[in-house]
Coordinates of C-alpha atoms in Angstrom, one line a residue:
M181 CA -25.3 178.2 -12.5
P182 CA -22.9 177.7 -9.5
V183 CA -20.4 174.8 -9.4
L184 CA -21.8 171.7 -7.7
E185 CA -19.6 169.6 -5.5
D186 CA -19.4 165.9 -6.5
Y187 CA -20.2 164.3 -3.1
Y188 CA -19.9 160.7 -4.5
R189 CA -16.4 161.4 -5.7
I190 CA -15.5 163.0 -2.3
L191 CA -16.7 159.8 -0.5
Q192 CA -15.2 157.6 -3.1
V193 CA -18.4 155.6 -3.8
H194 CA -20.6 154.9 -6.8
F195 CA -23.6 157.2 -7.3
L196 CA -25.8 154.1 -6.9
A197 CA -24.1 153.0 -3.6
E198 CA -26.3 151.5 -0.9
P199 CA -26.6 153.5 2.4
E200 CA -24.3 151.0 4.3
V201 CA -21.6 151.4 1.6
I202 CA -21.8 155.2 2.0
E203 CA -21.6 154.8 5.8
S204 CA -18.6 152.5 5.6
A205 CA -16.8 154.8 3.2
Y206 CA -17.4 157.8 5.5
K207 CA -16.0 155.9 8.5
R208 CA -12.9 154.8 6.6
L209 CA -12.2 158.4 5.3
A210 CA -12.9 160.0 8.7
K211 CA -10.3 157.7 10.3
K212 CA -7.8 158.8 7.7
Y213 CA -8.4 162.5 7.4
H214 CA -9.7 163.6 10.9
P215 CA -7.6 166.5 12.1
D216 CA -6.8 164.7 15.3
V217 CA -4.9 162.0 13.4
N218 CA -3.9 163.7 10.1
K219 CA -1.7 166.7 10.5
T220 CA -1.0 167.2 6.7
L221 CA -1.8 170.5 5.0
G222 CA -5.4 170.5 3.8
A223 CA -6.6 167.6 5.9
D224 CA -9.0 169.8 7.8
F225 CA -10.5 171.2 4.6
R226 CA -10.9 167.7 3.2
M227 CA -12.6 166.4 6.4
K228 CA -15.0 169.4 6.2
K229 CA -15.9 168.3 2.6
I230 CA -16.3 164.6 3.7
N231 CA -18.7 165.7 6.5
E232 CA -20.6 167.8 4.1
A233 CA -20.9 165.0 1.5
Y234 CA -21.9 162.5 4.2
D235 CA -24.5 164.8 5.7
T236 CA -26.2 165.1 2.3
L237 CA -26.0 161.5 1.1
R238 CA -27.0 159.7 4.3
D239 CA -30.4 161.5 4.3
D240 CA -32.8 160.1 1.7
E241 CA -34.6 163.4 1.0
K242 CA -31.4 165.4 0.8
R243 CA -29.8 162.8 -1.4
K244 CA -32.8 162.8 -3.8
A245 CA -32.7 166.6 -4.1
Y246 CA -28.9 166.5 -4.6
D247 CA -29.2 163.8 -7.3
A248 CA -31.8 165.9 -9.1
E249 CA -29.5 169.0 -9.0
R250 CA -26.5 166.9 -10.0
H251 CA -28.4 165.5 -13.0
L252 CA -29.4 169.1 -14.1
H253 CA -25.7 170.1 -14.0
R254 CA -24.7 167.1 -16.0
E255 CA -27.2 168.2 -18.7
M256 CA -25.9 171.7 -18.9
P257 CA -24.3 172.5 -22.3
R258 CA -20.5 172.6 -22.3
A259 CA -20.5 176.2 -23.6
E260 CA -22.3 177.5 -20.5
A261 CA -19.8 175.9 -18.1
P262 CA -17.5 178.4 -16.4
R263 CA -13.9 178.4 -17.7
A264 CA -10.7 179.4 -16.1
A265 CA -8.7 182.1 -17.8
P266 CA -5.6 181.0 -19.8
Y267 CA -2.6 180.2 -17.5
Q268 CA -4.8 180.9 -14.4
R269 CA -5.6 178.2 -11.9
S270 CA -9.3 177.8 -11.1
A271 CA -10.2 178.4 -7.5
S272 CA -12.2 175.2 -7.6
N273 CA -9.1 173.2 -8.5
D274 CA -7.3 174.0 -5.3
H275 CA -9.1 171.2 -3.5
Q276 CA -10.1 169.0 -6.5
E277 CA -10.4 165.3 -5.6
P278 CA -8.0 163.1 -7.5
K279 CA -9.5 160.5 -9.9
Q280 CA -10.3 157.4 -7.9
D281 CA -9.7 153.8 -9.1
A282 CA -11.7 150.7 -8.0
D283 CA -9.2 149.8 -5.3
S284 CA -9.5 153.2 -3.5
M285 CA -13.3 153.1 -3.8
C286 CA -13.4 149.5 -2.5
P287 CA -15.1 149.1 1.0
A288 CA -12.5 148.3 3.6
A289 CA -14.8 145.4 4.9
A290 CA -14.6 143.7 1.5
K291 CA -10.8 143.7 1.6
E292 CA -10.8 142.5 5.2
A293 CA -13.0 139.5 4.3
L294 CA -10.7 138.5 1.4
G295 CA -7.6 139.0 3.6
L296 CA -9.1 136.7 6.2
Y297 CA -10.0 134.1 3.6
F298 CA -6.4 133.9 2.2
A299 CA -4.9 134.0 5.7
S300 CA -7.0 131.0 6.6
L301 CA -5.9 129.1 3.5
K302 CA -2.2 129.9 4.2
E303 CA -2.6 128.7 7.8
R304 CA -4.5 125.6 6.5
D305 CA -7.5 126.5 8.6
Y306 CA -10.0 125.4 6.0
A307 CA -13.0 125.4 8.3
A308 CA -12.5 129.1 9.0
A309 CA -12.1 129.7 5.2
Y310 CA -15.4 127.8 4.6
D311 CA -17.2 130.1 7.0
L312 CA -16.3 133.1 4.9
V313 CA -17.8 131.8 1.6
S314 CA -21.2 132.9 0.3
A315 CA -24.5 131.1 1.2
M316 CA -25.0 130.0 -2.4
D317 CA -21.5 128.3 -2.4
K318 CA -22.4 126.6 0.9
N319 CA -25.5 125.2 -0.7
N320 CA -23.4 123.8 -3.6
I321 CA -20.3 122.7 -1.6
H322 CA -20.4 120.7 1.7
R323 CA -18.0 121.7 4.4
G324 CA -16.2 118.3 4.2
D325 CA -15.8 118.5 0.4
F326 CA -14.4 122.1 0.7
I327 CA -11.8 121.0 3.3
Q328 CA -10.8 117.9 1.3
W329 CA -10.5 120.0 -1.9
Q330 CA -8.4 122.8 -0.3
S331 CA -6.3 120.2 1.5
G332 CA -5.5 118.5 -1.8
V333 CA -4.6 121.9 -3.3
A334 CA -2.3 122.8 -0.4
R335 CA -0.3 119.5 -0.8
I336 CA 0.6 120.5 -4.4
Y337 CA 0.6 124.3 -4.2
I338 CA 2.0 125.6 -0.9
L339 CA 0.8 129.2 -0.5
Q340 CA 3.6 131.5 0.7
E341 CA 2.7 135.1 -0.2
Y342 CA -0.3 136.9 -1.5
T343 CA -1.4 140.4 -2.3
F344 CA -4.6 141.7 -3.8
K345 CA -6.1 144.8 -5.4
A346 CA -9.7 145.7 -6.3
E347 CA -10.2 145.8 -10.1
K348 CA -13.9 146.4 -10.6
I349 CA -17.0 147.2 -8.5
E350 CA -20.4 146.3 -9.8
Q351 CA -23.9 147.0 -8.4
S352 CA -26.9 144.7 -8.7
C353 CA -24.7 142.0 -10.2
R354 CA -26.2 138.6 -11.0
L355 CA -23.9 135.6 -10.3
N356 CA -25.1 132.1 -10.9
G357 CA -28.7 133.1 -10.5
T358 CA -28.2 135.2 -7.4
V359 CA -28.3 139.0 -7.5
Y360 CA -25.9 140.8 -5.1
P361 CA -26.2 144.5 -4.4
L362 CA -22.4 144.9 -4.6
V363 CA -19.7 142.7 -6.1
V364 CA -16.0 143.6 -5.9
E365 CA -13.7 141.7 -8.3
F366 CA -10.1 141.5 -7.0
A367 CA -6.9 140.6 -8.8
V368 CA -4.9 138.3 -6.4
S369 CA -1.2 137.8 -6.9
T370 CA 0.2 134.7 -5.3
V371 CA 3.6 133.1 -4.7
E372 CA 3.4 129.3 -4.2
H373 CA 5.8 126.4 -4.0
N374 CA 4.9 123.7 -6.6
A375 CA 5.7 120.5 -4.7
V376 CA 5.5 118.3 -7.9
M377 CA 7.8 120.5 -10.0
G378 CA 9.9 121.6 -7.0
R379 CA 9.9 125.3 -7.8
Q380 CA 8.5 128.7 -6.9
E381 CA 5.6 129.9 -9.0
K382 CA 3.9 133.3 -9.3
D383 CA 0.4 133.6 -10.5
T384 CA -2.5 136.1 -10.7
I385 CA -6.1 134.9 -10.2
S386 CA -9.4 136.7 -10.1
K387 CA -11.5 136.4 -7.0
K388 CA -15.0 138.0 -6.3
V389 CA -16.3 139.2 -2.9
V390 CA -20.0 139.8 -2.6
L391 CA -22.2 141.8 -0.3
E392 CA -24.7 139.3 1.2
N393 CA -27.1 140.3 4.0
K394 CA -24.9 143.3 4.9
A395 CA -21.8 141.1 5.2
W396 CA -19.0 140.5 2.7
R397 CA -18.5 136.9 1.6
I398 CA -16.1 135.1 -0.7
Y399 CA -17.7 133.9 -4.0
V400 CA -16.3 130.5 -5.0
G401 CA -18.6 129.9 -7.9
F402 CA -18.2 126.1 -8.3
E403 CA -21.3 124.0 -8.3
D404 CA -19.4 120.8 -7.8
V405 CA -15.8 120.4 -6.5
Q406 CA -15.6 116.6 -6.8
P407 CA -13.8 116.8 -10.2
Y408 CA -11.2 119.0 -8.5
I409 CA -10.8 116.7 -5.6
A410 CA -10.2 113.8 -7.9
R411 CA -7.7 115.8 -9.9
F412 CA -5.6 116.8 -6.9
D413 CA -5.8 113.2 -5.6
E414 CA -4.1 112.2 -8.8
L415 CA -1.5 114.9 -8.4
N416 CA -0.9 113.8 -4.8
G417 CA -0.3 110.3 -6.1
L418 CA 2.4 111.7 -8.4
L419 CA 3.9 113.6 -5.4
T420 CA 4.0 110.5 -3.3
A421 CA 5.7 108.6 -6.1
K422 CA 8.2 111.4 -6.6
S423 CA 8.9 111.5 -2.9
A424 CA 9.6 107.8 -2.8
I425 CA 11.9 108.1 -5.9
N426 CA 13.8 111.0 -4.3
D427 CA 14.2 109.0 -1.1
M428 CA 15.7 106.1 -3.1
V429 CA 18.0 108.4 -5.1
E430 CA 19.2 110.1 -1.9
H431 CA 19.6 106.8 -0.1
Y432 CA 21.5 105.0 -2.9
S433 CA 23.7 108.0 -3.7
Y434 CA 25.3 107.4 -0.3
K435 CA 24.5 103.7 0.3
D436 CA 25.7 100.5 -1.3
S437 CA 22.5 98.8 -2.6
V438 CA 23.9 95.2 -1.9
S439 CA 25.5 95.4 1.5
G440 CA 23.3 98.3 2.9
L441 CA 26.5 100.1 4.1
Y442 CA 27.9 103.4 2.9
N443 CA 29.4 103.5 -0.5
K444 CA 32.8 105.3 -1.0
K445 CA 31.1 108.7 -1.4
G446 CA 28.9 108.2 1.7
F447 CA 31.8 106.9 3.8
S448 CA 34.1 109.7 2.8
E449 CA 31.6 112.4 3.7
A450 CA 30.8 110.8 7.0
A451 CA 34.5 110.3 7.8
Q452 CA 35.2 114.0 7.1
R453 CA 33.0 114.9 10.1
E454 CA 35.2 112.8 12.4
V455 CA 38.3 114.5 10.8
L456 CA 36.9 117.9 11.7
R457 CA 36.2 116.7 15.3
Y458 CA 39.8 115.5 15.5
T459 CA 41.1 118.8 14.1
R460 CA 39.0 120.9 16.4
Y461 CA 38.9 118.9 19.6
G462 CA 41.6 116.3 19.2
N463 CA 39.1 113.4 19.4
V464 CA 41.0 110.2 18.6
F465 CA 39.6 107.6 16.1
S466 CA 40.8 104.6 14.3
V467 CA 40.1 103.0 10.9
M468 CA 39.8 99.3 10.0
L469 CA 40.0 97.9 6.5
L470 CA 38.7 94.3 5.9
E471 CA 38.9 92.3 2.8
L472 CA 37.3 89.0 1.9
D473 CA 39.2 86.5 -0.2
P474 CA 37.0 83.6 -1.6
A475 CA 38.3 80.2 -2.4
K476 CA 40.3 79.9 -5.6
D477 CA 37.5 78.0 -7.5
L478 CA 35.0 80.7 -6.7
R479 CA 37.5 83.4 -7.9
R480 CA 38.1 81.6 -11.1
E481 CA 34.4 81.6 -11.9
K482 CA 34.3 85.4 -11.6
N483 CA 30.8 84.8 -10.4
Q484 CA 29.0 88.2 -10.0
E485 CA 26.0 86.5 -8.3
M486 CA 28.4 85.0 -5.7
A487 CA 30.1 88.4 -5.2
R488 CA 26.7 90.1 -4.5
Y489 CA 25.8 87.3 -2.2
A490 CA 29.1 87.6 -0.3
A491 CA 28.7 91.4 0.0
S492 CA 25.2 90.9 1.4
W493 CA 26.5 88.3 3.9
A494 CA 29.4 90.5 5.0
G495 CA 27.2 93.6 5.3
K496 CA 24.8 91.8 7.7
I497 CA 27.7 90.6 9.9
L498 CA 29.3 94.0 10.1
S499 CA 26.0 95.9 10.7
G500 CA 25.1 93.6 13.5
N501 CA 28.4 93.7 15.3
F502 CA 29.6 97.3 15.4
R503 CA 28.4 100.2 17.5
Q504 CA 25.7 102.6 16.2
L505 CA 28.3 105.4 16.2
D506 CA 30.8 103.5 14.0
I507 CA 30.8 104.3 10.3
L508 CA 30.7 101.3 8.0
G509 CA 31.3 101.3 4.3
R510 CA 31.9 99.0 1.3
W511 CA 35.3 99.6 -0.2
G512 CA 35.6 97.8 -3.5
E513 CA 34.0 94.5 -4.6
M514 CA 35.3 92.5 -1.6
G515 CA 36.5 95.2 0.7
Y516 CA 34.9 96.9 3.7
I517 CA 36.0 99.9 5.8
I518 CA 35.0 100.8 9.3
L519 CA 35.8 104.1 11.2
L520 CA 35.6 103.7 15.0
P521 CA 35.2 107.1 16.7
E522 CA 36.7 107.6 20.2
T523 CA 38.9 104.5 19.7
N524 CA 42.7 104.3 19.8
L525 CA 44.8 101.6 18.2
S526 CA 44.5 99.3 21.1
G527 CA 40.7 99.5 21.1
C528 CA 40.6 99.0 17.3
F529 CA 42.8 95.9 17.7
K530 CA 40.2 94.4 20.2
A531 CA 37.4 95.2 17.7
A532 CA 39.3 93.6 14.9
K533 CA 39.9 90.4 16.8
K534 CA 36.2 90.2 17.7
I535 CA 35.0 90.7 14.1
K536 CA 37.7 88.2 12.8
N537 CA 36.3 85.5 15.2
I538 CA 32.7 86.2 14.2
F539 CA 33.6 85.8 10.5
E540 CA 35.4 82.6 11.3
V541 CA 32.4 81.0 13.0
T542 CA 29.7 82.3 10.6
P543 CA 29.5 80.0 7.6
F544 CA 29.3 81.4 4.1
I545 CA 26.7 79.2 2.3
Y546 CA 26.6 79.5 -1.5
N547 CA 24.8 77.1 -3.8
K548 CA 23.8 75.0 -0.8
R549 CA 27.5 74.5 0.0
Q550 CA 29.7 76.0 2.7
Q551 CA 32.4 78.0 0.9
Q552 CA 35.8 78.9 2.2
V553 CA 36.4 82.7 2.6
R554 CA 39.6 84.1 4.1
I555 CA 39.6 87.4 6.0
S556 CA 42.4 90.0 6.0
I557 CA 42.1 93.0 8.3
G558 CA 44.3 96.1 8.5
I559 CA 44.0 98.6 11.4
E560 CA 45.5 102.1 11.9
E561 CA 44.9 105.0 14.3
F562 CA 44.2 108.2 12.5
N563 CA 47.1 110.7 12.7
G564 CA 46.2 113.8 10.6
S565 CA 45.4 112.5 7.0
L566 CA 42.6 110.2 5.9
D567 CA 44.3 109.6 2.6
D568 CA 47.5 108.5 4.3
T569 CA 45.6 106.3 6.7
I570 CA 43.7 104.5 3.9
R571 CA 47.0 104.2 2.0
N572 CA 48.7 102.6 5.0
L573 CA 45.7 100.2 5.5
S574 CA 45.9 99.1 1.9
G575 CA 49.6 98.3 2.5
Y576 CA 48.7 96.2 5.6
I577 CA 46.1 94.3 3.6
S578 CA 48.7 93.5 1.0
V579 CA 51.0 92.1 3.7
A580 CA 48.2 90.1 5.3
G581 CA 47.2 88.7 1.9
K582 CA 50.5 86.8 1.8
S583 CA 49.4 84.8 4.8
R584 CA 47.3 81.7 4.3
R585 CA 45.4 82.3 7.4
N586 CA 42.9 84.9 8.7
C587 CA 45.0 87.7 10.2
I588 CA 45.2 91.3 11.4
A589 CA 48.0 93.5 10.1
Y590 CA 49.1 96.9 11.5
R591 CA 52.2 99.0 11.8
G592 CA 53.7 96.7 14.5
G593 CA 53.3 93.4 12.7
I594 CA 50.7 90.7 12.0
F595 CA 48.4 88.9 14.4
E596 CA 47.0 85.5 13.2

């Protein structure tokens, strides 16, 4: 009995494949192996076999006759099958089709539908993704619920990459009471950013694509997505709380919680930017150090509550009376530091006199009583080293502290 070509294998389809599947497979293979586009050795022979197979399988009568002959060959005893001589290649093996897996047999239209679905999810076009799901899923899941569900998912799991491969192809497959002529099960590999955990995560999920009224649709398979919506609402609540905590941590790692000004770390980092501008462009700037000295009776009490109140009071005065571009920080329990960009020593002295007058006319009320607070201010124009500048300012404050009056100290002397 002569050798019978396996036309199903040549077209990479199941022997129970529907006519539209056979047609789709033929078109895909013709695009790949037609001699006009494929110049590799053997492509013309392969295209000849593809045409031969399609010519037989697309015709109902020819296909029935071929299937009967194929069945007869499959029943032939193994002993009667022709054998190749030892160490001799069989002529029929010269163009033998390689064994095909589910992915190579998968209709291109099924892959295209799944690709569009995941592209829509990645772009957060959930209405377009909903249009691609099966009719049964649309009966179970309303469009608004689907969009709400996927929106909740995307706030937690941010899809970044995806790849997929067909793992299994089934015919006349029943899913949730509906029989589909063809079902392709894909393994989908994803890379997502988990917003709650703050990390990249890789995962592999299974996703089915079904042939429905000659169109490929995504099978979701959920009868009710409300529990999933509720679950992701809870996770989004955690995400909101985490975001608020992160904002607080970031804020208070650079800000003083009492005065609202920079702390030492925040001021130092902001000041370094001005140092770089000075080094690169020669932009002048000055620094002012201000220290509050409460009355002796308040200092003796070592009252922490009073210190916090004074810090808040001073922070409000400073914040309201300096430029937006000035950098203000708390420097110790009763000290404050101000960097004034684009300001020479003369300009810094004018700013110091202004803030000294404001502190003098703004009462410090504590325990319903106006308390006496003395102000010492040191000023210095920056000249190459921030550490040296702050060290000089500390020295000026020490000199000013010997005075009993509010005063401004600098390299040239003291102004009261």
